PDB file of N, CA and C in Angstrom:
ATOM      1  N   MET A1323      41.523  -2.232 -19.658  1.00 57.00           N
ATOM      2  CA  MET A1323      40.901  -3.682 -19.951  1.00 57.00           C
ATOM      3  C   MET A1323      39.620  -3.262 -21.069  1.00 57.00           C
ATOM      4  N   ASP A1324      39.603  -3.700 -22.251  1.00 57.00           N
ATOM      5  CA  ASP A1324      38.576  -3.600 -22.797  1.00 57.00           C
ATOM      6  C   ASP A1324      37.378  -4.435 -22.998  1.00 57.00           C
ATOM      7  N   SER A1325      36.267  -4.434 -23.531  1.00 62.00           N
ATOM      8  CA  SER A1325      35.177  -4.996 -23.067  1.00 62.00           C
ATOM      9  C   SER A1325      35.162  -6.432 -23.678  1.00 62.00           C
ATOM     10  N   SER A1326      36.171  -6.732 -24.772  1.00 62.00           N
ATOM     11  CA  SER A1326      36.504  -8.234 -25.294  1.00 62.00           C
ATOM     12  C   SER A1326      37.197  -9.003 -24.369  1.00 62.00           C
ATOM     13  N   CYS A1327      37.952  -8.512 -23.647  1.00 66.00           N
ATOM     14  CA  CYS A1327      38.899  -8.854 -22.791  1.00 66.00           C
ATOM     15  C   CYS A1327      38.242  -9.213 -21.428  1.00 66.00           C
ATOM     16  N   ALA A1328      37.159  -8.176 -20.969  1.00 66.00           N
ATOM     17  CA  ALA A1328      36.478  -8.399 -20.080  1.00 66.00           C
ATOM     18  C   ALA A1328      35.344  -9.556 -20.059  1.00 66.00           C
ATOM     19  N   LYS A1329      34.771  -9.592 -21.125  1.00 70.00           N
ATOM     20  CA  LYS A1329      34.020 -10.905 -21.510  1.00 70.00           C
ATOM     21  C   LYS A1329      34.505 -12.188 -21.321  1.00 70.00           C
ATOM     22  N   LYS A1330      35.779 -12.189 -22.009  1.00 68.00           N
ATOM     23  CA  LYS A1330      36.247 -13.414 -22.106  1.00 68.00           C
ATOM     24  C   LYS A1330      36.748 -13.999 -20.515  1.00 68.00           C
ATOM     25  N   LEU A1331      36.907 -12.963 -19.150  1.00 70.00           N
ATOM     26  CA  LEU A1331      36.884 -13.444 -18.142  1.00 70.00           C
ATOM     27  C   LEU A1331      35.759 -13.292 -17.176  1.00 70.00           C
ATOM     28  N   SER A1332      34.639 -12.822 -17.776  1.00 76.00           N
ATOM     29  CA  SER A1332      33.626 -12.769 -17.033  1.00 76.00           C
ATOM     30  C   SER A1332      33.571 -11.709 -16.333  1.00 76.00           C
ATOM     31  N   ILE A1333      34.252 -10.650 -16.430  1.00 82.00           N
ATOM     32  CA  ILE A1333      34.049  -9.724 -15.374  1.00 82.00           C
ATOM     33  C   ILE A1333      32.868  -8.303 -16.388  1.00 82.00           C
ATOM     34  N   PRO A1334      32.066  -7.879 -15.314  1.00 85.00           N
ATOM     35  CA  PRO A1334      31.044  -7.128 -15.742  1.00 85.00           C
ATOM     36  C   PRO A1334      31.648  -5.620 -16.315  1.00 85.00           C
ATOM     37  N   THR A1335      31.001  -5.304 -17.100  1.00 86.00           N
ATOM     38  CA  THR A1335      31.426  -3.866 -17.698  1.00 86.00           C
ATOM     39  C   THR A1335      30.304  -2.906 -17.193  1.00 86.00           C
ATOM     40  N   PHE A1336      30.669  -1.682 -17.061  1.00 85.00           N
ATOM     41  CA  PHE A1336      29.901  -0.817 -16.710  1.00 85.00           C
ATOM     42  C   PHE A1336      28.511  -0.794 -17.753  1.00 85.00           C
ATOM     43  N   ALA A1337      28.865  -0.792 -18.780  1.00 85.00           N
ATOM     44  CA  ALA A1337      27.652  -1.001 -20.001  1.00 85.00           C
ATOM     45  C   ALA A1337      26.876  -2.075 -19.410  1.00 85.00           C
ATOM     46  N   GLU A1338      26.990  -3.292 -19.249  1.00 88.00           N
ATOM     47  CA  GLU A1338      26.344  -4.570 -18.602  1.00 88.00           C
ATOM     48  C   GLU A1338      25.755  -3.917 -17.354  1.00 88.00           C
ATOM     49  N   ASN A1339      26.571  -3.517 -16.344  1.00 88.00           N
ATOM     50  CA  ASN A1339      25.769  -3.299 -15.207  1.00 88.00           C
ATOM     51  C   ASN A1339      26.186  -1.896 -14.723  1.00 88.00           C
ATOM     52  N   PRO A1340      25.282  -0.923 -15.230  1.00 89.00           N
ATOM     53  CA  PRO A1340      25.322   0.550 -15.063  1.00 89.00           C
ATOM     54  C   PRO A1340      25.244   1.344 -13.561  1.00 89.00           C
ATOM     55  N   ASN A1341      24.674   0.387 -12.693  1.00 91.00           N
ATOM     56  CA  ASN A1341      24.779   0.875 -11.352  1.00 91.00           C
ATOM     57  C   ASN A1341      25.424   0.065 -10.242  1.00 91.00           C
ATOM     58  N   PRO A1342      26.551  -0.091 -10.421  1.00 92.00           N
ATOM     59  CA  PRO A1342      27.151  -1.182  -9.356  1.00 92.00           C
ATOM     60  C   PRO A1342      27.324  -0.571  -8.241  1.00 92.00           C
ATOM     61  N   GLU A1343      27.622  -1.208  -7.106  1.00 94.00           N
ATOM     62  CA  GLU A1343      28.044  -0.693  -5.829  1.00 94.00           C
ATOM     63  C   GLU A1343      29.525  -0.144  -5.968  1.00 94.00           C
ATOM     64  N   TYR A1344      30.410  -0.884  -6.529  1.00 92.00           N
ATOM     65  CA  TYR A1344      31.708  -0.299  -6.663  1.00 92.00           C
ATOM     66  C   TYR A1344      32.047  -0.344  -8.197  1.00 92.00           C
ATOM     67  N   LEU A1345      32.986   0.332  -8.467  1.00 87.00           N
ATOM     68  CA  LEU A1345      33.873   0.379  -9.710  1.00 87.00           C
ATOM     69  C   LEU A1345      35.179  -0.114  -9.601  1.00 87.00           C
ATOM     70  N   PHE A1346      35.730  -0.967 -10.032  1.00 87.00           N
ATOM     71  CA  PHE A1346      37.163  -1.478 -10.035  1.00 87.00           C
ATOM     72  C   PHE A1346      37.633  -0.712 -11.404  1.00 87.00           C
ATOM     73  N   PHE A1347      38.561  -0.188 -10.953  1.00 83.00           N
ATOM     74  CA  PHE A1347      39.558   0.250 -11.971  1.00 83.00           C
ATOM     75  C   PHE A1347      41.003  -0.574 -11.940  1.00 83.00           C
ATOM     76  N   PRO A1348      41.298  -1.475 -12.755  1.00 77.00           N
ATOM     77  CA  PRO A1348      42.220  -2.349 -12.749  1.00 77.00           C
ATOM     78  C   PRO A1348      43.589  -1.541 -13.389  1.00 77.00           C
ATOM     79  N   GLY A1349      43.277  -0.123 -14.146  1.00 73.00           N
ATOM     80  CA  GLY A1349      44.333   0.406 -14.686  1.00 73.00           C
ATOM     81  C   GLY A1349      44.564  -0.298 -16.211  1.00 73.00           C
ATOM     82  N   CYS A1350      45.540   0.307 -16.885  1.00 70.00           N
ATOM     83  CA  CYS A1350      46.012  -0.471 -18.177  1.00 70.00           C
ATOM     84  C   CYS A1350      46.781  -1.583 -18.308  1.00 70.00           C
ATOM     85  N   GLU A1351      47.790  -1.417 -17.185  1.00 63.00           N
ATOM     86  CA  GLU A1351      48.969  -2.364 -17.192  1.00 63.00           C
ATOM     87  C   GLU A1351      48.316  -3.813 -16.397  1.00 63.00           C
ATOM     88  N   PRO A1352      47.924  -3.630 -15.231  1.00 54.00           N
ATOM     89  CA  PRO A1352      47.558  -4.731 -14.717  1.00 54.00           C
ATOM     90  C   PRO A1352      46.849  -6.112 -15.506  1.00 54.00           C
ATOM     91  N   PHE A1353      46.366  -5.855 -16.732  1.00 52.00           N
ATOM     92  CA  PHE A1353      45.717  -6.898 -17.643  1.00 52.00           C
ATOM     93  C   PHE A1353      46.628  -7.284 -18.715  1.00 52.00           C
ATOM     94  N   ASN A1354      47.373  -6.592 -18.464  1.00 58.00           N
ATOM     95  CA  ASN A1354      48.828  -7.022 -19.791  1.00 58.00           C
ATOM     96  C   ASN A1354      49.514  -8.357 -19.324  1.00 58.00           C
ATOM     97  N   PRO A1355      49.265  -9.471 -19.962  1.00 57.00           N
ATOM     98  CA  PRO A1355      49.757 -10.572 -19.414  1.00 57.00           C
ATOM     99  C   PRO A1355      51.171 -10.631 -18.930  1.00 57.00           C
ATOM    100  N   LYS A1356      51.917  -9.678 -19.538  1.00 60.00           N
ATOM    101  CA  LYS A1356      53.418  -9.790 -18.966  1.00 60.00           C
ATOM    102  C   LYS A1356      53.737  -9.128 -17.599  1.00 60.00           C
ATOM    103  N   SER A1357      52.638  -8.509 -16.869  1.00 60.00           N
ATOM    104  CA  SER A1357      52.387  -7.737 -15.980  1.00 60.00           C
ATOM    105  C   SER A1357      51.772  -8.209 -14.688  1.00 60.00           C
ATOM    106  N   ASN A1358      50.878  -7.853 -14.330  1.00 64.00           N
ATOM    107  CA  ASN A1358      49.950  -8.217 -12.736  1.00 64.00           C
ATOM    108  C   ASN A1358      48.897  -8.927 -13.234  1.00 64.00           C
ATOM    109  N   TRP A1359      48.766  -9.622 -14.420  1.00 69.00           N
ATOM    110  CA  TRP A1359      47.697 -10.370 -14.803  1.00 69.00           C
ATOM    111  C   TRP A1359      46.943 -11.272 -13.760  1.00 69.00           C
ATOM    112  N   ASP A1360      47.688 -12.180 -12.979  1.00 74.00           N
ATOM    113  CA  ASP A1360      47.233 -13.122 -12.237  1.00 74.00           C
ATOM    114  C   ASP A1360      46.601 -12.213 -10.929  1.00 74.00           C
ATOM    115  N   LEU A1361      47.165 -10.940 -10.430  1.00 76.00           N
ATOM    116  CA  LEU A1361      46.837 -10.367  -9.336  1.00 76.00           C
ATOM    117  C   LEU A1361      45.129  -9.532  -9.556  1.00 76.00           C
ATOM    118  N   ASN A1362      45.237  -9.205 -10.924  1.00 76.00           N
ATOM    119  CA  ASN A1362      44.031  -8.782 -11.005  1.00 76.00           C
ATOM    120  C   ASN A1362      42.719  -9.824 -11.332  1.00 76.00           C
ATOM    121  N   ILE A1363      43.124 -10.986 -12.244  1.00 79.00           N
ATOM    122  CA  ILE A1363      42.265 -12.021 -12.203  1.00 79.00           C
ATOM    123  C   ILE A1363      41.771 -12.286 -10.696  1.00 79.00           C
ATOM    124  N   SER A1364      42.677 -12.556  -9.845  1.00 83.00           N
ATOM    125  CA  SER A1364      42.305 -12.849  -8.469  1.00 83.00           C
ATOM    126  C   SER A1364      41.569 -11.809  -7.485  1.00 83.00           C
ATOM    127  N   CYS A1365      41.896 -10.748  -7.749  1.00 85.00           N
ATOM    128  CA  CYS A1365      40.766  -9.478  -7.473  1.00 85.00           C
ATOM    129  C   CYS A1365      39.548  -9.640  -7.806  1.00 85.00           C
ATOM    130  N   THR A1366      39.527 -10.013  -9.388  1.00 85.00           N
ATOM    131  CA  THR A1366      38.083  -9.914  -9.698  1.00 85.00           C
ATOM    132  C   THR A1366      37.283 -11.099  -9.254  1.00 85.00           C
ATOM    133  N   GLN A1367      37.904 -12.372  -9.168  1.00 87.00           N
ATOM    134  CA  GLN A1367      37.527 -13.615  -8.802  1.00 87.00           C
ATOM    135  C   GLN A1367      36.896 -13.540  -7.480  1.00 87.00           C
ATOM    136  N   MET A1368      37.979 -12.755  -6.473  1.00 91.00           N
ATOM    137  CA  MET A1368      37.315 -12.485  -5.139  1.00 91.00           C
ATOM    138  C   MET A1368      35.938 -11.524  -4.945  1.00 91.00           C
ATOM    139  N   LEU A1369      36.147 -10.494  -5.500  1.00 91.00           N
ATOM    140  CA  LEU A1369      34.923  -9.746  -5.660  1.00 91.00           C
ATOM    141  C   LEU A1369      33.745 -10.558  -6.054  1.00 91.00           C
ATOM    142  N   THR A1370      33.998 -11.276  -6.828  1.00 89.00           N
ATOM    143  CA  THR A1370      32.710 -12.312  -7.724  1.00 89.00           C
ATOM    144  C   THR A1370      32.348 -13.128  -6.576  1.00 89.00           C
ATOM    145  N   ASP A1371      33.248 -13.952  -5.934  1.00 92.00           N
ATOM    146  CA  ASP A1371      33.247 -15.059  -5.125  1.00 92.00           C
ATOM    147  C   ASP A1371      32.328 -14.766  -3.718  1.00 92.00           C
ATOM    148  N   ARG A1372      32.529 -13.249  -3.554  1.00 94.00           N
ATOM    149  CA  ARG A1372      31.966 -12.752  -2.357  1.00 94.00           C
ATOM    150  C   ARG A1372      30.722 -12.099  -2.704  1.00 94.00           C
ATOM    151  N   GLY A1373      30.380 -12.266  -3.781  1.00 93.00           N
ATOM    152  CA  GLY A1373      28.892 -11.388  -4.443  1.00 93.00           C
ATOM    153  C   GLY A1373      28.848  -9.944  -4.423  1.00 93.00           C
ATOM    154  N   ILE A1374      30.470  -9.449  -4.293  1.00 94.00           N
ATOM    155  CA  ILE A1374      30.070  -8.004  -4.771  1.00 94.00           C
ATOM    156  C   ILE A1374      29.954  -7.349  -5.796  1.00 94.00           C
ATOM    157  N   ASP A1375      28.947  -6.524  -5.767  1.00 95.00           N
ATOM    158  CA  ASP A1375      28.318  -5.752  -7.278  1.00 95.00           C
ATOM    159  C   ASP A1375      29.310  -5.016  -7.581  1.00 95.00           C
ATOM    160  N   PHE A1376      29.910  -5.173  -8.737  1.00 93.00           N
ATOM    161  CA  PHE A1376      31.245  -4.229  -9.369  1.00 93.00           C
ATOM    162  C   PHE A1376      30.992  -4.196 -10.849  1.00 93.00           C
ATOM    163  N   ALA A1377      31.670  -3.387 -11.413  1.00 90.00           N
ATOM    164  CA  ALA A1377      32.016  -3.187 -12.739  1.00 90.00           C
ATOM    165  C   ALA A1377      33.264  -2.601 -13.114  1.00 90.00           C
ATOM    166  N   ILE A1378      33.719  -2.842 -14.235  1.00 86.00           N
ATOM    167  CA  ILE A1378      34.862  -1.969 -14.809  1.00 86.00           C
ATOM    168  C   ILE A1378      34.438  -1.084 -15.730  1.00 86.00           C
ATOM    169  N   LEU A1379      35.199  -0.147 -16.035  1.00 83.00           N
ATOM    170  CA  LEU A1379      34.596   0.853 -17.213  1.00 83.00           C
ATOM    171  C   LEU A1379      34.671   0.231 -18.570  1.00 83.00           C
ATOM    172  N   GLY A1380      35.723  -0.761 -18.773  1.00 80.00           N
ATOM    173  CA  GLY A1380      35.523  -1.403 -20.256  1.00 80.00           C
ATOM    174  C   GLY A1380      36.129  -0.357 -21.218  1.00 80.00           C
ATOM    175  N   ASP A1381      35.592  -0.470 -22.227  1.00 78.00           N
ATOM    176  CA  ASP A1381      36.190   0.293 -23.468  1.00 78.00           C
ATOM    177  C   ASP A1381      36.307   2.021 -23.024  1.00 78.00           C
ATOM    178  N   ASP A1382      35.546   2.664 -22.079  1.00 76.00           N
ATOM    179  CA  ASP A1382      35.624   3.731 -21.466  1.00 76.00           C
ATOM    180  C   ASP A1382      36.834   4.003 -20.604  1.00 76.00           C
ATOM    181  N   GLN A1383      37.475   3.159 -20.528  1.00 78.00           N
ATOM    182  CA  GLN A1383      38.448   3.324 -19.348  1.00 78.00           C
ATOM    183  C   GLN A1383      39.684   3.766 -20.361  1.00 78.00           C
ATOM    184  N   TRP A1384      40.653   4.757 -19.752  1.00 78.00           N
ATOM    185  CA  TRP A1384      42.022   5.076 -20.541  1.00 78.00           C
ATOM    186  C   TRP A1384      42.956   4.626 -19.669  1.00 78.00           C
ATOM    187  N   CYS A1385      44.103   4.720 -19.983  1.00 81.00           N
ATOM    188  CA  CYS A1385      45.395   4.493 -19.301  1.00 81.00           C
ATOM    189  C   CYS A1385      45.379   5.550 -18.175  1.00 81.00           C
ATOM    190  N   CYS A1386      45.979   4.771 -17.077  1.00 81.00           N
ATOM    191  CA  CYS A1386      45.993   5.755 -15.662  1.00 81.00           C
ATOM    192  C   CYS A1386      47.041   6.924 -15.840  1.00 81.00           C
ATOM    193  N   GLY A1387      48.357   6.884 -16.483  1.00 84.00           N
ATOM    194  CA  GLY A1387      48.740   7.940 -16.588  1.00 84.00           C
ATOM    195  C   GLY A1387      50.202   7.618 -15.984  1.00 84.00           C
ATOM    196  N   ASP A1388      50.278   6.384 -15.260  1.00 83.00           N
ATOM    197  CA  ASP A1388      51.534   6.002 -14.182  1.00 83.00           C
ATOM    198  C   ASP A1388      52.795   6.296 -14.874  1.00 83.00           C
ATOM    199  N   LYS A1389      53.083   5.475 -16.023  1.00 84.00           N
ATOM    200  CA  LYS A1389      54.295   5.886 -16.946  1.00 84.00           C
ATOM    201  C   LYS A1389      54.597   7.004 -17.315  1.00 84.00           C
ATOM    202  N   ALA A1390      53.415   7.845 -17.764  1.00 88.00           N
ATOM    203  CA  ALA A1390      53.857   9.153 -18.083  1.00 88.00           C
ATOM    204  C   ALA A1390      54.311   9.982 -16.860  1.00 88.00           C
ATOM    205  N   CYS A1391      53.726   9.684 -15.661  1.00 88.00           N
ATOM    206  CA  CYS A1391      53.969  10.642 -14.440  1.00 88.00           C
ATOM    207  C   CYS A1391      55.535  10.106 -14.161  1.00 88.00           C
ATOM    208  N   ARG A1392      55.788   8.926 -14.172  1.00 89.00           N
ATOM    209  CA  ARG A1392      57.252   8.430 -13.827  1.00 89.00           C
ATOM    210  C   ARG A1392      58.252   8.673 -14.637  1.00 89.00           C
ATOM    211  N   LEU A1393      57.901   8.940 -15.943  1.00 92.00           N
ATOM    212  CA  LEU A1393      59.044   9.649 -17.042  1.00 92.00           C
ATOM    213  C   LEU A1393      58.879  11.285 -16.693  1.00 92.00           C
ATOM    214  N   GLY A1394      58.114  11.500 -16.130  1.00 93.00           N
ATOM    215  CA  GLY A1394      58.343  13.290 -15.801  1.00 93.00           C
ATOM    216  C   GLY A1394      57.239  14.053 -16.922  1.00 93.00           C
ATOM    217  N   PHE A1395      56.348  13.223 -17.537  1.00 93.00           N
ATOM    218  CA  PHE A1395      55.096  13.909 -18.237  1.00 93.00           C
ATOM    219  C   PHE A1395      53.846  14.087 -17.486  1.00 93.00           C
ATOM    220  N   ASP A1396      54.204  15.103 -16.401  1.00 92.00           N
ATOM    221  CA  ASP A1396      53.206  15.645 -15.711  1.00 92.00           C
ATOM    222  C   ASP A1396      51.770  16.085 -16.603  1.00 92.00           C
ATOM    223  N   THR A1397      51.784  16.940 -17.369  1.00 93.00           N
ATOM    224  CA  THR A1397      50.730  17.294 -18.136  1.00 93.00           C
ATOM    225  C   THR A1397      49.891  15.985 -19.131  1.00 93.00           C
ATOM    226  N   ILE A1398      50.616  15.330 -19.864  1.00 92.00           N
ATOM    227  CA  ILE A1398      49.862  14.047 -20.147  1.00 92.00           C
ATOM    228  C   ILE A1398      49.204  13.177 -18.986  1.00 92.00           C
ATOM    229  N   SER A1399      49.813  12.892 -17.689  1.00 90.00           N
ATOM    230  CA  SER A1399      49.620  12.150 -16.728  1.00 90.00           C
ATOM    231  C   SER A1399      48.194  12.518 -16.209  1.00 90.00           C
ATOM    232  N   THR A1400      48.726  13.922 -16.007  1.00 92.00           N
ATOM    233  CA  THR A1400      47.086  14.798 -15.697  1.00 92.00           C
ATOM    234  C   THR A1400      45.990  14.658 -16.583  1.00 92.00           C
ATOM    235  N   LEU A1401      46.128  14.530 -17.694  1.00 92.00           N
ATOM    236  CA  LEU A1401      45.305  14.747 -18.776  1.00 92.00           C
ATOM    237  C   LEU A1401      44.666  13.248 -18.790  1.00 92.00           C
ATOM    238  N   LEU A1402      45.416  12.376 -18.802  1.00 89.00           N
ATOM    239  CA  LEU A1402      44.638  10.904 -18.506  1.00 89.00           C
ATOM    240  C   LEU A1402      43.971  10.627 -17.107  1.00 89.00           C
ATOM    241  N   ALA A1403      44.827  11.084 -16.034  1.00 86.00           N
ATOM    242  CA  ALA A1403      43.803  10.861 -15.022  1.00 86.00           C
ATOM    243  C   ALA A1403      42.510  11.715 -14.795  1.00 86.00           C
ATOM    244  N   GLN A1404      42.472  12.850 -15.226  1.00 90.00           N
ATOM    245  CA  GLN A1404      41.172  13.496 -15.421  1.00 90.00           C
ATOM    246  C   GLN A1404      40.317  12.995 -16.324  1.00 90.00           C
ATOM    247  N   ARG A1405      40.686  12.451 -17.484  1.00 86.00           N
ATOM    248  CA  ARG A1405      39.927  11.664 -18.393  1.00 86.00           C
ATOM    249  C   ARG A1405      39.039  10.592 -17.640  1.00 86.00           C
ATOM    250  N   ASN A1406      39.921   9.727 -16.966  1.00 83.00           N
ATOM    251  CA  ASN A1406      39.485   8.540 -16.159  1.00 83.00           C
ATOM    252  C   ASN A1406      38.309   9.165 -14.869  1.00 83.00           C
ATOM    253  N   ILE A1407      38.594  10.228 -14.510  1.00 86.00           N
ATOM    254  CA  ILE A1407      37.669  10.735 -13.493  1.00 86.00           C
ATOM    255  C   ILE A1407      36.381  11.261 -14.063  1.00 86.00           C
ATOM    256  N   LEU A1408      36.667  11.830 -15.338  1.00 86.00           N
ATOM    257  CA  LEU A1408      35.159  12.427 -15.818  1.00 86.00           C
ATOM    258  C   LEU A1408      34.810  11.191 -16.237  1.00 86.00           C
ATOM    259  N   ALA A1409      35.137   9.835 -16.651  1.00 80.00           N
ATOM    260  CA  ALA A1409      34.389   9.114 -16.844  1.00 80.00           C
ATOM    261  C   ALA A1409      33.720   8.270 -15.537  1.00 80.00           C
ATOM    262  N   TRP A1410      34.409   8.272 -14.717  1.00 78.00           N
ATOM    263  CA  TRP A1410      33.651   7.659 -13.076  1.00 78.00           C
ATOM    264  C   TRP A1410      32.652   8.580 -12.729  1.00 78.00           C
ATOM    265  N   ASN A1411      32.887  10.000 -12.854  1.00 82.00           N
ATOM    266  CA  ASN A1411      31.935  10.529 -12.546  1.00 82.00           C
ATOM    267  C   ASN A1411      30.659  10.556 -13.403  1.00 82.00           C
ATOM    268  N   GLU A1412      30.515  10.319 -14.944  1.00 77.00           N
ATOM    269  CA  GLU A1412      29.489  10.110 -15.445  1.00 77.00           C
ATOM    270  C   GLU A1412      28.888   8.855 -15.088  1.00 77.00           C
TER     271      GLU A1412
END
């Protein structure tokens, strides 16, 4: 999910909240309106309603690599996962 989409949904990005208690990783597909849009909107609303301090990576989030993995592209899947892990660790 990019920063513009997060802003429309009032979801804090890591740039806006650099020290959250939790980093929420929605992946790339869940915010595709044809996918699990409602589920992720509900999850972020639940976190917000309960006062949980969280953020998403926003523009620094990459694809999770799930589809590449399912299609047998293990190297690409691993590279995508490693890129996200580096962003989380930063």
